[in-house]
mmCIF file of C-alpha atoms and ligand atoms in Angstrom:
data_model
loop_
_atom_site.group_PDB
_atom_site.id
_atom_site.type_symbol
_atom_site.label_atom_id
_atom_site.label_comp_id
_atom_site.label_asym_id
_atom_site.label_seq_id
_atom_site.Cartn_x
_atom_site.Cartn_y
_atom_site.Cartn_z
ATOM 1 C CA MET A 1 89.170 127.217 95.161
ATOM 2 C CA SER A 2 88.224 123.816 93.722
ATOM 3 C CA GLY A 3 88.048 120.877 96.141
ATOM 4 C CA HIS A 4 91.327 119.352 97.247
ATOM 5 C CA VAL A 5 92.341 116.793 99.874
ATOM 6 C CA ILE A 6 95.878 116.654 101.258
ATOM 7 C CA LEU A 7 96.077 113.216 102.849
ATOM 8 C CA LEU A 8 98.882 113.011 105.437
ATOM 9 C CA ASN A 9 99.553 109.360 106.262
ATOM 10 C CA GLY A 10 101.992 108.103 108.851
ATOM 11 C CA ALA A 11 102.387 106.289 112.142
ATOM 12 C CA SER A 12 101.430 107.849 115.441
ATOM 13 C CA SER A 13 104.018 110.465 116.539
ATOM 14 C CA SER A 14 105.398 110.831 113.005
ATOM 15 C CA GLY A 15 104.392 114.519 113.076
ATOM 16 C CA LYS A 16 101.205 114.686 110.974
ATOM 17 C CA SER A 17 99.238 117.095 113.138
ATOM 18 C CA SER A 18 102.269 119.366 113.554
ATOM 19 C CA ILE A 19 102.563 119.550 109.748
ATOM 20 C CA ALA A 20 98.803 120.100 109.330
ATOM 21 C CA ALA A 21 98.933 123.086 111.702
ATOM 22 C CA GLU A 22 101.768 124.654 109.682
ATOM 23 C CA LEU A 23 100.060 123.893 106.366
ATOM 24 C CA LEU A 24 97.022 125.972 107.350
ATOM 25 C CA ASP A 25 99.276 129.050 107.333
ATOM 26 C CA VAL A 26 101.139 128.418 104.079
ATOM 27 C CA LEU A 27 98.493 126.996 101.729
ATOM 28 C CA PRO A 28 96.691 129.429 99.482
ATOM 29 C CA GLY A 29 93.071 129.582 100.637
ATOM 30 C CA PRO A 30 91.108 128.619 103.739
ATOM 31 C CA TYR A 31 91.872 124.910 104.123
ATOM 32 C CA PHE A 32 90.266 122.850 106.887
ATOM 33 C CA SER A 33 92.351 120.579 109.094
ATOM 34 C CA LEU A 34 90.287 117.456 109.822
ATOM 35 C CA PRO A 35 92.264 114.749 111.642
ATOM 36 C CA ARG A 36 90.757 111.307 112.104
ATOM 37 C CA ASP A 37 91.133 111.726 115.864
ATOM 38 C CA ALA A 38 88.775 114.719 115.767
ATOM 39 C CA VAL A 39 85.982 112.473 114.503
ATOM 40 C CA ASN A 40 86.742 109.832 117.138
ATOM 41 C CA SER A 41 86.476 112.480 119.826
ATOM 42 C CA MET A 42 82.996 113.545 118.589
ATOM 43 C CA ARG A 43 81.526 110.110 119.348
ATOM 44 C CA SER A 44 79.557 109.482 122.557
ATOM 45 C CA ARG A 45 81.929 108.316 125.289
ATOM 46 C CA THR A 46 79.254 106.749 127.446
ATOM 47 C CA GLN A 47 77.630 104.778 124.601
ATOM 48 C CA THR A 48 80.813 103.551 122.885
ATOM 49 C CA PRO A 49 81.583 99.864 123.565
ATOM 50 C CA GLU A 50 84.708 99.006 125.530
ATOM 51 C CA PHE A 51 87.991 99.273 123.618
ATOM 52 C CA GLY A 52 89.319 95.870 122.548
ATOM 53 C CA THR A 53 85.903 94.247 122.072
ATOM 54 C CA PRO A 54 84.441 93.188 118.679
ATOM 55 C CA GLU A 55 81.636 95.705 119.301
ATOM 56 C CA PHE A 56 84.196 98.507 119.603
ATOM 57 C CA ASP A 57 85.953 97.366 116.430
ATOM 58 C CA GLU A 58 82.654 97.592 114.555
ATOM 59 C CA VAL A 59 82.011 101.132 115.794
ATOM 60 C CA PHE A 60 85.587 102.124 114.970
ATOM 61 C CA GLU A 61 85.304 100.772 111.408
ATOM 62 C CA ARG A 62 82.119 102.800 110.904
ATOM 63 C CA THR A 63 83.840 105.853 112.359
ATOM 64 C CA VAL A 64 86.781 105.598 109.968
ATOM 65 C CA ARG A 65 84.583 104.949 106.928
ATOM 66 C CA GLY A 66 82.454 107.938 107.968
ATOM 67 C CA TYR A 67 85.609 110.031 108.264
ATOM 68 C CA HIS A 68 86.532 109.250 104.665
ATOM 69 C CA ARG A 69 83.073 110.410 103.571
ATOM 70 C CA MET A 70 83.417 113.632 105.587
ATOM 71 C CA LEU A 71 86.638 114.365 103.689
ATOM 72 C CA ALA A 72 84.894 113.661 100.381
ATOM 73 C CA GLY A 73 81.919 115.828 101.357
ATOM 74 C CA LEU A 74 84.051 118.838 102.271
ATOM 75 C CA ALA A 75 86.057 118.516 99.061
ATOM 76 C CA ALA A 76 82.934 117.976 96.908
ATOM 77 C CA ALA A 77 81.623 121.353 98.083
ATOM 78 C CA GLY A 78 84.836 122.975 96.797
ATOM 79 C CA ASN A 79 86.795 123.089 100.044
ATOM 80 C CA GLY A 80 90.432 122.328 100.674
ATOM 81 C CA VAL A 81 90.940 119.846 103.503
ATOM 82 C CA ILE A 82 93.983 118.411 105.250
ATOM 83 C CA ALA A 83 93.455 114.843 106.455
ATOM 84 C CA ASP A 84 95.598 113.218 109.160
ATOM 85 C CA HIS A 85 95.363 109.437 109.024
ATOM 86 C CA VAL A 86 97.093 106.181 109.932
ATOM 87 C CA LEU A 87 96.014 103.993 107.012
ATOM 88 C CA ARG A 88 95.418 100.261 106.933
ATOM 89 C CA PRO A 89 95.218 98.649 103.472
ATOM 90 C CA HIS A 90 91.408 98.321 103.447
ATOM 91 C CA TRP A 91 91.028 101.950 104.548
ATOM 92 C CA LEU A 92 93.249 103.047 101.678
ATOM 93 C CA ASP A 93 90.964 101.053 99.357
ATOM 94 C CA ASP A 94 87.961 102.855 100.829
ATOM 95 C CA CYS A 95 89.669 106.258 100.338
ATOM 96 C CA LEU A 96 90.477 105.385 96.725
ATOM 97 C CA GLU A 97 86.791 104.622 96.205
ATOM 98 C CA VAL A 98 85.117 107.530 98.001
ATOM 99 C CA LEU A 99 87.661 110.178 96.960
ATOM 100 C CA ARG A 100 87.776 109.075 93.310
ATOM 101 C CA GLU A 101 86.130 112.326 92.130
ATOM 102 C CA GLN A 102 88.427 114.549 94.219
ATOM 103 C CA GLU A 103 91.913 115.886 93.725
ATOM 104 C CA VAL A 104 94.011 114.119 96.377
ATOM 105 C CA THR A 105 97.637 114.868 97.207
ATOM 106 C CA PHE A 106 98.899 111.802 99.051
ATOM 107 C CA VAL A 107 101.762 112.546 101.448
ATOM 108 C CA GLY A 108 103.821 109.920 103.292
ATOM 109 C CA VAL A 109 104.961 111.244 106.680
ATOM 110 C CA HIS A 110 107.991 109.202 107.725
ATOM 111 C CA CYS A 111 110.143 109.074 110.800
ATOM 112 C CA PRO A 112 112.662 106.353 111.726
ATOM 113 C CA VAL A 113 111.367 103.927 114.366
ATOM 114 C CA PRO A 114 113.938 104.826 117.095
ATOM 115 C CA GLU A 115 112.838 108.482 116.882
ATOM 116 C CA LEU A 116 109.161 107.426 116.886
ATOM 117 C CA ARG A 117 109.843 105.461 120.076
ATOM 118 C CA ARG A 118 111.598 108.455 121.637
ATOM 119 C CA ARG A 119 108.716 110.817 120.800
ATOM 120 C CA GLU A 120 106.125 108.331 122.006
ATOM 121 C CA GLN A 121 107.891 107.997 125.343
ATOM 122 C CA ALA A 122 108.328 111.764 125.679
ATOM 123 C CA ARG A 123 104.628 112.419 124.982
ATOM 124 C CA GLY A 124 103.404 109.746 127.348
ATOM 125 C CA ASP A 125 99.847 109.922 125.938
ATOM 126 C CA ARG A 126 100.113 107.041 123.445
ATOM 127 C CA PRO A 127 100.467 103.300 124.228
ATOM 128 C CA ALA A 128 104.099 102.126 124.125
ATOM 129 C CA GLY A 129 104.947 100.417 120.824
ATOM 130 C CA LEU A 130 101.920 101.799 118.949
ATOM 131 C CA ALA A 131 103.937 103.787 116.405
ATOM 132 C CA GLU A 132 106.338 100.915 115.714
ATOM 133 C CA ARG A 133 103.416 98.538 115.057
ATOM 134 C CA GLN A 134 101.643 101.019 112.793
ATOM 135 C CA TYR A 135 104.670 102.073 110.729
ATOM 136 C CA PRO A 136 104.951 99.119 108.286
ATOM 137 C CA ILE A 137 101.175 98.784 107.897
ATOM 138 C CA ALA A 138 100.586 102.466 107.176
ATOM 139 C CA HIS A 139 103.209 102.568 104.414
ATOM 140 C CA ALA A 140 102.648 99.061 102.967
ATOM 141 C CA HIS A 141 101.254 100.322 99.625
ATOM 142 C CA GLY A 142 104.550 102.127 98.949
ATOM 143 C CA ASP A 143 103.418 104.967 96.665
ATOM 144 C CA TYR A 144 102.912 108.666 97.374
ATOM 145 C CA ASP A 145 102.912 111.978 95.570
ATOM 146 C CA LEU A 146 105.392 113.274 98.092
ATOM 147 C CA GLU A 147 107.198 111.964 101.171
ATOM 148 C CA CYS A 148 108.813 113.782 104.052
ATOM 149 C CA ASP A 149 111.045 112.655 106.884
ATOM 150 C CA THR A 150 110.257 114.504 110.094
ATOM 151 C CA SER A 151 113.512 113.434 111.708
ATOM 152 C CA VAL A 152 115.270 115.602 109.126
ATOM 153 C CA HIS A 153 112.795 118.431 108.556
ATOM 154 C CA SER A 154 110.787 120.536 110.991
ATOM 155 C CA PRO A 155 106.972 120.630 110.657
ATOM 156 C CA LYS A 156 107.276 124.073 109.028
ATOM 157 C CA GLU A 157 109.830 122.802 106.476
ATOM 158 C CA CYS A 158 107.618 119.790 105.650
ATOM 159 C CA ALA A 159 104.629 122.107 105.192
ATOM 160 C CA GLN A 160 106.671 124.301 102.862
ATOM 161 C CA LEU A 161 107.784 121.253 100.812
ATOM 162 C CA ILE A 162 104.156 120.143 100.453
ATOM 163 C CA ALA A 163 102.923 123.632 99.529
ATOM 164 C CA GLU A 164 105.697 123.982 96.924
ATOM 165 C CA PHE A 165 104.873 120.554 95.461
ATOM 166 C CA ILE A 166 101.195 121.511 95.098
ATOM 167 C CA ASP A 167 102.077 124.886 93.627
ATOM 168 C CA LYS A 168 104.566 123.494 91.082
ATOM 169 C CA THR A 169 103.122 120.152 89.965
ATOM 170 C CA GLY A 170 99.474 121.116 89.585
ATOM 171 C CA ARG A 171 98.197 117.538 89.550
ATOM 172 C CA SER A 172 98.772 114.702 91.977
ATOM 173 C CA ARG A 173 99.002 111.200 90.499
ATOM 174 C CA ALA A 174 99.460 108.694 93.317
ATOM 175 C CA PHE A 175 95.729 107.997 93.825
ATOM 176 C CA ALA A 176 95.297 107.385 90.079
ATOM 177 C CA ARG A 177 98.246 104.939 90.090
ATOM 178 C CA LEU A 178 96.994 103.136 93.208
ATOM 179 C CA SER A 179 93.489 102.822 91.727
ATOM 180 C CA GLN A 180 94.712 100.885 88.673
HETATM 181 N N1 ATP B 1 109.540 117.470 112.561
HETATM 182 C C1 ATP B 1 109.579 117.218 113.881
HETATM 183 N N2 ATP B 1 110.749 117.285 114.533
HETATM 184 C C2 ATP B 1 110.788 117.021 115.858
HETATM 185 N N3 ATP B 1 109.720 116.686 116.611
HETATM 186 C C3 ATP B 1 108.542 116.612 116.010
HETATM 187 C C4 ATP B 1 108.414 116.867 114.618
HETATM 188 N N4 ATP B 1 107.120 116.704 114.278
HETATM 189 C C5 ATP B 1 106.474 116.370 115.415
HETATM 190 N N5 ATP B 1 107.331 116.314 116.454
HETATM 191 C C6 ATP B 1 106.972 115.972 117.839
HETATM 192 O O1 ATP B 1 106.483 114.623 117.853
HETATM 193 C C7 ATP B 1 105.337 114.510 118.688
HETATM 194 C C8 ATP B 1 104.175 113.987 117.864
HETATM 195 O O2 ATP B 1 103.835 114.957 116.874
HETATM 196 P P1 ATP B 1 102.394 115.023 116.225
HETATM 197 O O3 ATP B 1 101.327 115.103 117.270
HETATM 198 O O4 ATP B 1 102.423 116.082 115.191
HETATM 199 O O5 ATP B 1 102.344 113.577 115.532
HETATM 200 P P2 ATP B 1 101.108 112.788 114.901
HETATM 201 O O6 ATP B 1 101.667 112.005 113.775
HETATM 202 O O7 ATP B 1 99.991 113.723 114.596
HETATM 203 O O8 ATP B 1 100.728 111.814 116.087
HETATM 204 P P3 ATP B 1 99.336 111.048 116.421
HETATM 205 O O9 ATP B 1 98.940 110.294 115.175
HETATM 206 O O10 ATP B 1 99.694 110.148 117.559
HETATM 207 O O11 ATP B 1 98.321 112.096 116.813
HETATM 208 C C9 ATP B 1 105.096 115.897 119.284
HETATM 209 O O12 ATP B 1 105.676 115.923 120.564
HETATM 210 C C10 ATP B 1 105.811 116.830 118.339
HETATM 211 O O13 ATP B 1 106.273 117.992 118.976
#
């Protein structure tokens, strides 16, 4: 298998990790699921500055930029990797730069804000209003290879749509368009 990144981008609670779990079973080959949160959770808890301080923001920026390079490294060695991200415009720019040599299928994971709010409340493990704040920022660039609405489709159906897209189209173009 040649290297490939499937970049799932959407607000918190939009359903990215649920889709990633289903994708592992339907994609051809042994893909890795590497969510951004997994990298955050690897960092020292005791030595990380307090959330909300400029020192924390600096560490977080380094973490996210490192995450992008982990994705590129896995793909450069010929692996398939599923990324789970909530992009900000400058992080998309960084992805476009560090993943420029890799095949990237860019997937917008959408969910209407009222349903995001409902899920957030039901989970209880995310700050109230987080998803609503992230939604317009994450999708500001407005271009994807493929988009799915998780208020309409189950995680399994979204995974099947993504797998079919990859199987049928061969090449993904969104990253090339966004790099111009
Ligand atoms: N297609 C769906 N239909 C209904 N509920 C869903 C769907 N996808 C996810 N959910 C539910 O929404 C909640 C959030 O899902 P999930 O953890 O996959 O989202 P996420 O985008 O990875 O969130 P985060 O970025 O906060 O980790 C879970 O309770 C999950 O069961």
